[in-house]
PDB file of C-alpha atoms and ligand atoms in Angstrom:
ATOM      1  CA  MET A 166       8.811   7.682 -26.891  1.00  0.00           C
ATOM      2  CA  LYS A 167       5.374   6.362 -27.812  1.00  0.00           C
ATOM      3  CA  LYS A 168       4.998   4.632 -31.175  1.00  0.00           C
ATOM      4  CA  LYS A 169       3.002   6.579 -33.735  1.00  0.00           C
ATOM      5  CA  LEU A 170       0.098   5.096 -35.657  1.00  0.00           C
ATOM      6  CA  VAL A 171      -1.798   6.876 -38.429  1.00  0.00           C
ATOM      7  CA  VAL A 172      -5.562   6.343 -38.550  1.00  0.00           C
ATOM      8  CA  ALA A 173      -6.738   6.965 -42.120  1.00  0.00           C
ATOM      9  CA  THR A 174      -9.564   9.274 -41.087  1.00  0.00           C
ATOM     10  CA  ASN A 175     -10.318  12.859 -40.186  1.00  0.00           C
ATOM     11  CA  ASN A 176     -13.319  11.806 -38.162  1.00  0.00           C
ATOM     12  CA  ALA A 177     -12.514  13.066 -34.649  1.00  0.00           C
ATOM     13  CA  HIS A 178     -15.145  10.740 -33.165  1.00  0.00           C
ATOM     14  CA  LYS A 179     -13.464   7.631 -34.622  1.00  0.00           C
ATOM     15  CA  LEU A 180     -10.103   8.780 -33.285  1.00  0.00           C
ATOM     16  CA  GLU A 181     -11.511   9.351 -29.809  1.00  0.00           C
ATOM     17  CA  GLU A 182     -13.240   5.975 -29.798  1.00  0.00           C
ATOM     18  CA  ILE A 183     -10.010   4.184 -30.733  1.00  0.00           C
ATOM     19  CA  ALA A 184      -7.901   6.203 -28.291  1.00  0.00           C
ATOM     20  CA  ALA A 185     -10.317   5.284 -25.487  1.00  0.00           C
ATOM     21  CA  ILE A 186      -9.896   1.554 -26.166  1.00  0.00           C
ATOM     22  CA  LEU A 187      -6.167   1.706 -26.840  1.00  0.00           C
ATOM     23  CA  GLY A 188      -5.283   3.781 -23.776  1.00  0.00           C
ATOM     24  CA  ASP A 189      -1.795   5.274 -23.710  1.00  0.00           C
ATOM     25  CA  GLU A 190      -0.300   2.528 -25.781  1.00  0.00           C
ATOM     26  CA  MET A 191       0.360   4.557 -28.949  1.00  0.00           C
ATOM     27  CA  GLU A 192       0.131   8.073 -30.277  1.00  0.00           C
ATOM     28  CA  LEU A 193      -2.666   8.232 -32.841  1.00  0.00           C
ATOM     29  CA  LEU A 194      -2.352  10.622 -35.771  1.00  0.00           C
ATOM     30  CA  SER A 195      -5.159  11.674 -38.124  1.00  0.00           C
ATOM     31  CA  LEU A 196      -4.705  12.373 -41.828  1.00  0.00           C
ATOM     32  CA  LYS A 197      -4.653  16.067 -41.015  1.00  0.00           C
ATOM     33  CA  ASP A 198      -1.865  15.503 -38.475  1.00  0.00           C
ATOM     34  CA  ILE A 199       0.360  14.050 -41.207  1.00  0.00           C
ATOM     35  CA  GLU A 200      -0.790  16.751 -43.648  1.00  0.00           C
ATOM     36  CA  CYS A 201      -2.465  14.308 -45.987  1.00  0.00           C
ATOM     37  CA  PHE A 202      -5.260  16.179 -47.744  1.00  0.00           C
ATOM     38  CA  ALA A 203      -5.604  13.838 -50.717  1.00  0.00           C
ATOM     39  CA  ASP A 204      -8.856  12.179 -51.723  1.00  0.00           C
ATOM     40  CA  ILE A 205      -7.648   8.638 -50.979  1.00  0.00           C
ATOM     41  CA  PRO A 206      -9.051   6.163 -53.530  1.00  0.00           C
ATOM     42  CA  GLU A 207     -11.682   3.658 -52.335  1.00  0.00           C
ATOM     43  CA  THR A 208     -12.448   1.739 -55.493  1.00  0.00           C
ATOM     44  CA  ALA A 209     -12.292  -1.909 -54.378  1.00  0.00           C
ATOM     45  CA  ASP A 210     -15.371  -4.119 -54.476  1.00  0.00           C
ATOM     46  CA  THR A 211     -15.065  -5.435 -50.916  1.00  0.00           C
ATOM     47  CA  LEU A 212     -14.827  -3.781 -47.488  1.00  0.00           C
ATOM     48  CA  GLU A 213     -11.446  -5.448 -46.906  1.00  0.00           C
ATOM     49  CA  GLY A 214     -10.227  -4.241 -50.304  1.00  0.00           C
ATOM     50  CA  ASN A 215     -11.153  -0.640 -49.555  1.00  0.00           C
ATOM     51  CA  ALA A 216      -9.583  -0.749 -46.085  1.00  0.00           C
ATOM     52  CA  ARG A 217      -6.399  -2.215 -47.585  1.00  0.00           C
ATOM     53  CA  GLN A 218      -6.344   0.361 -50.390  1.00  0.00           C
ATOM     54  CA  LYS A 219      -6.603   3.269 -47.939  1.00  0.00           C
ATOM     55  CA  ALA A 220      -4.009   1.883 -45.520  1.00  0.00           C
ATOM     56  CA  MET A 221      -1.583   1.054 -48.368  1.00  0.00           C
ATOM     57  CA  TYR A 222      -1.918   4.584 -49.714  1.00  0.00           C
ATOM     58  CA  ILE A 223      -0.668   5.989 -46.407  1.00  0.00           C
ATOM     59  CA  TYR A 224       2.077   3.404 -46.042  1.00  0.00           C
ATOM     60  CA  GLU A 225       3.369   3.905 -49.590  1.00  0.00           C
ATOM     61  CA  ASN A 226       3.209   7.709 -49.532  1.00  0.00           C
ATOM     62  CA  TYR A 227       4.194   8.424 -45.936  1.00  0.00           C
ATOM     63  CA  GLY A 228       6.065   5.261 -44.874  1.00  0.00           C
ATOM     64  CA  MET A 229       4.238   5.149 -41.541  1.00  0.00           C
ATOM     65  CA  ASP A 230       2.445   2.408 -39.607  1.00  0.00           C
ATOM     66  CA  CYS A 231      -1.257   2.965 -40.151  1.00  0.00           C
ATOM     67  CA  PHE A 232      -4.710   1.489 -40.351  1.00  0.00           C
ATOM     68  CA  ALA A 233      -7.925   2.165 -42.230  1.00  0.00           C
ATOM     69  CA  ASP A 234     -11.475   0.875 -41.909  1.00  0.00           C
ATOM     70  CA  ASP A 235     -14.479   0.406 -44.129  1.00  0.00           C
ATOM     71  CA  THR A 236     -18.031  -0.452 -43.082  1.00  0.00           C
ATOM     72  CA  GLY A 237     -21.123  -1.729 -44.842  1.00  0.00           C
ATOM     73  CA  LEU A 238     -24.655  -2.877 -44.053  1.00  0.00           C
ATOM     74  CA  GLU A 239     -25.224  -6.396 -45.418  1.00  0.00           C
ATOM     75  CA  VAL A 240     -28.841  -7.486 -45.868  1.00  0.00           C
ATOM     76  CA  GLU A 241     -29.477 -11.215 -46.172  1.00  0.00           C
ATOM     77  CA  ALA A 242     -32.518 -11.039 -48.483  1.00  0.00           C
ATOM     78  CA  LEU A 243     -30.558  -8.749 -50.818  1.00  0.00           C
ATOM     79  CA  ASN A 244     -27.556 -11.077 -51.053  1.00  0.00           C
ATOM     80  CA  GLY A 245     -25.400  -8.799 -48.928  1.00  0.00           C
ATOM     81  CA  ALA A 246     -26.373  -5.474 -50.541  1.00  0.00           C
ATOM     82  CA  PRO A 247     -25.835  -2.569 -50.052  1.00  0.00           C
ATOM     83  CA  GLY A 248     -22.528  -3.825 -48.523  1.00  0.00           C
ATOM     84  CA  VAL A 249     -19.524  -1.976 -49.850  1.00  0.00           C
ATOM     85  CA  PHE A 250     -21.908   0.460 -51.590  1.00  0.00           C
ATOM     86  CA  SER A 251     -23.719   1.450 -48.360  1.00  0.00           C
ATOM     87  CA  ALA A 252     -22.690   5.125 -48.448  1.00  0.00           C
ATOM     88  CA  ARG A 253     -23.866   5.587 -52.066  1.00  0.00           C
ATOM     89  CA  TYR A 254     -26.705   3.035 -52.288  1.00  0.00           C
ATOM     90  CA  ALA A 255     -29.176   5.606 -53.635  1.00  0.00           C
ATOM     91  CA  GLY A 256     -26.571   7.523 -55.653  1.00  0.00           C
ATOM     92  CA  ASP A 257     -23.363   9.487 -55.326  1.00  0.00           C
ATOM     93  CA  GLY A 258     -24.970  12.067 -53.044  1.00  0.00           C
ATOM     94  CA  HIS A 259     -24.182   9.974 -49.932  1.00  0.00           C
ATOM     95  CA  ASP A 260     -27.689  10.866 -48.727  1.00  0.00           C
ATOM     96  CA  SER A 261     -28.622   8.732 -45.684  1.00  0.00           C
ATOM     97  CA  GLU A 262     -32.327   9.508 -45.983  1.00  0.00           C
ATOM     98  CA  ALA A 263     -32.431   8.427 -49.638  1.00  0.00           C
ATOM     99  CA  ASN A 264     -30.331   5.322 -48.837  1.00  0.00           C
ATOM    100  CA  MET A 265     -32.770   4.244 -46.097  1.00  0.00           C
ATOM    101  CA  GLN A 266     -35.816   4.851 -48.317  1.00  0.00           C
ATOM    102  CA  LYS A 267     -34.282   2.773 -51.095  1.00  0.00           C
ATOM    103  CA  LEU A 268     -33.521  -0.071 -48.680  1.00  0.00           C
ATOM    104  CA  LEU A 269     -37.036  -0.023 -47.180  1.00  0.00           C
ATOM    105  CA  GLN A 270     -38.450  -0.103 -50.705  1.00  0.00           C
ATOM    106  CA  GLU A 271     -36.261  -3.078 -51.718  1.00  0.00           C
ATOM    107  CA  LEU A 272     -37.375  -4.981 -48.612  1.00  0.00           C
ATOM    108  CA  LYS A 273     -41.081  -4.193 -48.991  1.00  0.00           C
ATOM    109  CA  GLY A 274     -43.116  -7.366 -48.511  1.00  0.00           C
ATOM    110  CA  LYS A 275     -40.037  -9.451 -47.704  1.00  0.00           C
ATOM    111  CA  GLU A 276     -40.260 -11.595 -44.588  1.00  0.00           C
ATOM    112  CA  ASN A 277     -36.535 -12.077 -44.077  1.00  0.00           C
ATOM    113  CA  ARG A 278     -35.260  -8.755 -42.719  1.00  0.00           C
ATOM    114  CA  LYS A 279     -32.001 -10.065 -41.231  1.00  0.00           C
ATOM    115  CA  ALA A 280     -29.011  -7.789 -41.659  1.00  0.00           C
ATOM    116  CA  GLN A 281     -25.593  -7.096 -40.218  1.00  0.00           C
ATOM    117  CA  PHE A 282     -23.209  -4.186 -40.041  1.00  0.00           C
ATOM    118  CA  ARG A 283     -19.665  -5.291 -40.820  1.00  0.00           C
ATOM    119  CA  THR A 284     -16.460  -3.315 -40.332  1.00  0.00           C
ATOM    120  CA  ALA A 285     -13.169  -4.361 -41.872  1.00  0.00           C
ATOM    121  CA  ILE A 286      -9.916  -2.882 -40.586  1.00  0.00           C
ATOM    122  CA  CYS A 287      -6.576  -3.187 -42.341  1.00  0.00           C
ATOM    123  CA  LEU A 288      -3.512  -2.499 -40.210  1.00  0.00           C
ATOM    124  CA  ILE A 289      -0.074  -2.097 -41.759  1.00  0.00           C
ATOM    125  CA  LEU A 290       2.595  -2.575 -39.126  1.00  0.00           C
ATOM    126  CA  HIS A 291       6.284  -2.711 -40.097  1.00  0.00           C
ATOM    127  CA  GLY A 292       5.157  -3.236 -43.683  1.00  0.00           C
ATOM    128  CA  GLU A 293       3.010  -6.261 -42.809  1.00  0.00           C
ATOM    129  CA  GLU A 294      -0.731  -6.372 -43.367  1.00  0.00           C
ATOM    130  CA  HIS A 295      -3.244  -7.550 -40.730  1.00  0.00           C
ATOM    131  CA  LEU A 296      -7.037  -7.725 -41.138  1.00  0.00           C
ATOM    132  CA  PHE A 297      -9.674  -7.440 -38.388  1.00  0.00           C
ATOM    133  CA  GLU A 298     -13.440  -7.741 -38.605  1.00  0.00           C
ATOM    134  CA  GLY A 299     -16.326  -6.626 -36.400  1.00  0.00           C
ATOM    135  CA  ILE A 300     -19.943  -7.681 -36.921  1.00  0.00           C
ATOM    136  CA  VAL A 301     -23.227  -6.787 -35.260  1.00  0.00           C
ATOM    137  CA  LYS A 302     -26.248  -8.790 -36.337  1.00  0.00           C
ATOM    138  CA  GLY A 303     -29.809  -7.522 -36.271  1.00  0.00           C
ATOM    139  CA  GLU A 304     -32.769  -6.701 -38.479  1.00  0.00           C
ATOM    140  CA  ILE A 305     -34.194  -3.928 -40.611  1.00  0.00           C
ATOM    141  CA  ILE A 306     -37.523  -2.606 -39.353  1.00  0.00           C
ATOM    142  CA  GLU A 307     -40.256  -1.191 -41.596  1.00  0.00           C
ATOM    143  CA  GLU A 308     -40.148   2.458 -40.535  1.00  0.00           C
ATOM    144  CA  LYS A 309     -37.493   4.776 -39.155  1.00  0.00           C
ATOM    145  CA  ARG A 310     -37.281   5.214 -35.375  1.00  0.00           C
ATOM    146  CA  GLY A 311     -35.007   7.427 -33.257  1.00  0.00           C
ATOM    147  CA  GLY A 312     -32.901  10.509 -33.755  1.00  0.00           C
ATOM    148  CA  ALA A 313     -29.350   9.624 -32.680  1.00  0.00           C
ATOM    149  CA  GLY A 314     -26.495   8.213 -34.712  1.00  0.00           C
ATOM    150  CA  PHE A 315     -26.093   8.401 -38.468  1.00  0.00           C
ATOM    151  CA  GLY A 316     -26.467   6.430 -41.681  1.00  0.00           C
ATOM    152  CA  TYR A 317     -28.854   3.475 -41.389  1.00  0.00           C
ATOM    153  CA  ASP A 318     -29.133   3.690 -37.572  1.00  0.00           C
ATOM    154  CA  PRO A 319     -32.882   4.564 -37.499  1.00  0.00           C
ATOM    155  CA  ILE A 320     -33.889   1.334 -39.293  1.00  0.00           C
ATOM    156  CA  PHE A 321     -31.484  -1.155 -37.668  1.00  0.00           C
ATOM    157  CA  VAL A 322     -32.380  -3.051 -34.478  1.00  0.00           C
ATOM    158  CA  PRO A 323     -29.414  -5.023 -33.080  1.00  0.00           C
ATOM    159  CA  GLU A 324     -29.982  -8.601 -31.860  1.00  0.00           C
ATOM    160  CA  GLY A 325     -31.034  -8.743 -28.191  1.00  0.00           C
ATOM    161  CA  TYR A 326     -32.617  -5.260 -28.248  1.00  0.00           C
ATOM    162  CA  ASP A 327     -36.043  -3.843 -29.147  1.00  0.00           C
ATOM    163  CA  LEU A 328     -34.731  -0.387 -29.999  1.00  0.00           C
ATOM    164  CA  THR A 329     -32.940   0.851 -33.101  1.00  0.00           C
ATOM    165  CA  PHE A 330     -29.347   2.099 -32.950  1.00  0.00           C
ATOM    166  CA  ALA A 331     -30.800   5.599 -33.324  1.00  0.00           C
ATOM    167  CA  GLU A 332     -33.016   5.044 -30.258  1.00  0.00           C
ATOM    168  CA  LEU A 333     -30.300   3.357 -28.189  1.00  0.00           C
ATOM    169  CA  GLY A 334     -27.980   6.341 -28.614  1.00  0.00           C
ATOM    170  CA  ASN A 335     -24.221   6.438 -28.973  1.00  0.00           C
ATOM    171  CA  ASP A 336     -23.325   5.405 -25.419  1.00  0.00           C
ATOM    172  CA  ILE A 337     -24.947   1.999 -25.830  1.00  0.00           C
ATOM    173  CA  LYS A 338     -24.289   1.681 -29.561  1.00  0.00           C
ATOM    174  CA  ASN A 339     -20.575   2.239 -29.083  1.00  0.00           C
ATOM    175  CA  THR A 340     -20.277  -0.727 -26.720  1.00  0.00           C
ATOM    176  CA  ILE A 341     -21.880  -3.252 -29.097  1.00  0.00           C
ATOM    177  CA  SER A 342     -21.263  -1.874 -32.564  1.00  0.00           C
ATOM    178  CA  HIS A 343     -19.460  -3.481 -35.489  1.00  0.00           C
ATOM    179  CA  ARG A 344     -16.860  -0.687 -35.381  1.00  0.00           C
ATOM    180  CA  PHE A 345     -16.282  -1.142 -31.640  1.00  0.00           C
ATOM    181  CA  ARG A 346     -15.827  -4.891 -32.082  1.00  0.00           C
ATOM    182  CA  ALA A 347     -13.344  -4.476 -34.943  1.00  0.00           C
ATOM    183  CA  VAL A 348     -11.398  -1.764 -33.104  1.00  0.00           C
ATOM    184  CA  GLU A 349     -11.316  -3.888 -29.983  1.00  0.00           C
ATOM    185  CA  LYS A 350      -9.697  -6.759 -31.918  1.00  0.00           C
ATOM    186  CA  LEU A 351      -7.194  -4.346 -33.405  1.00  0.00           C
ATOM    187  CA  CYS A 352      -6.358  -2.944 -29.969  1.00  0.00           C
ATOM    188  CA  GLN A 353      -5.950  -6.401 -28.440  1.00  0.00           C
ATOM    189  CA  PHE A 354      -3.494  -7.229 -31.228  1.00  0.00           C
ATOM    190  CA  LEU A 355      -1.548  -3.991 -30.724  1.00  0.00           C
ATOM    191  CA  LYS A 356      -1.403  -4.504 -26.971  1.00  0.00           C
ATOM    192  CA  GLY A 357      -0.601  -8.218 -27.212  1.00  0.00           C
TER     193      GLY A 357
HETATM  194  P1  IMP B 145     -17.715   4.128 -43.402  1.00  0.00           P
HETATM  195  O1  IMP B 145     -16.868   3.089 -44.064  1.00  0.00           O
HETATM  196  O2  IMP B 145     -17.552   4.139 -41.895  1.00  0.00           O
HETATM  197  O3  IMP B 145     -17.547   5.477 -44.026  1.00  0.00           O
HETATM  198  O4  IMP B 145     -19.243   3.705 -43.637  1.00  0.00           O
HETATM  199  C1  IMP B 145     -19.809   3.593 -44.947  1.00  0.00           C
HETATM  200  C2  IMP B 145     -21.319   3.778 -44.871  1.00  0.00           C
HETATM  201  O5  IMP B 145     -21.922   2.714 -44.124  1.00  0.00           O
HETATM  202  C3  IMP B 145     -21.772   5.058 -44.169  1.00  0.00           C
HETATM  203  O6  IMP B 145     -21.834   6.130 -45.066  1.00  0.00           O
HETATM  204  C4  IMP B 145     -23.159   4.668 -43.645  1.00  0.00           C
HETATM  205  O7  IMP B 145     -24.115   4.776 -44.667  1.00  0.00           O
HETATM  206  C5  IMP B 145     -22.982   3.193 -43.311  1.00  0.00           C
HETATM  207  N1  IMP B 145     -22.595   3.045 -41.900  1.00  0.00           N
HETATM  208  C6  IMP B 145     -21.342   2.795 -41.427  1.00  0.00           C
HETATM  209  N2  IMP B 145     -21.345   2.690 -40.089  1.00  0.00           N
HETATM  210  C7  IMP B 145     -22.631   2.892 -39.705  1.00  0.00           C
HETATM  211  C8  IMP B 145     -23.267   2.919 -38.422  1.00  0.00           C
HETATM  212  O8  IMP B 145     -22.650   2.743 -37.362  1.00  0.00           O
HETATM  213  N3  IMP B 145     -24.594   3.144 -38.434  1.00  0.00           N
HETATM  214  C9  IMP B 145     -25.312   3.348 -39.563  1.00  0.00           C
HETATM  215  N4  IMP B 145     -24.775   3.349 -40.779  1.00  0.00           N
HETATM  216  C10 IMP B 145     -23.425   3.117 -40.851  1.00  0.00           C
END
C-alpha cells in the first residue's frame, strides 16, 4: 500500500503540481480529504515558522505525516518586505491589486528593484521535521504587465527573462518558480 502524506492545503493546483513531480511514490491527501476544516493558525514571523506551525497542527491533531508551505516576496531595497506579510501587505483584505500598488509606491524612485520569491516547506515525517527552500530571483518592474498567474506575478520579472511571471504564463512559471524549486527538493528527499 502506498504511504499517505497530507499536504496542508485545499488548493487543487498545488496538489496537482506536487503529484506531478512526485509521481506514484505516495498518496497525497488534502485537508478536505482528512476532514480538517479548521482555520489553521499562521501567526509566526517567518516563512519557515508559518510552514512549521501549519505542519505541526496537522501532525499533532491527526498524527499523520504531512507538509505545509509558506511563500513571500522579499524586496532588497525594503529589507526583505513584504516577506511573510506578502498576502496582507496592504491590509487584511488579501487584495493582490492593492498589495501591488503599495509595493510600486514604496519602490517609487528607488534604483535597486531586486527581489526574490521564497517558498519554505516544512515536512514532518515519522515525527521528525525537515525544511526545504525554493528561491527565484528577479526584479520588480514599474508597471503591471500580463494577465496570467496571481498575486505579484504582473510586476515580477524573473532573472534571465524579459517577461513578467504573468506574461510568461503558468507552463513556464511552474518550471522555474520558487514553489517548484522547493517542491522539487522535497520530492527528491522523499524519493531518496
Ligand atoms: P502562500 O504562502 O502560497 O499563500 O503565498 C502568500 C502570498 O505570497 C500570496 O497571497 C501572494 O500574495 C504571494 N505569492 C505567493 N506565491 C506567489 C506567486 O507564485 N506569484 C505571485 N505572488 C505569490
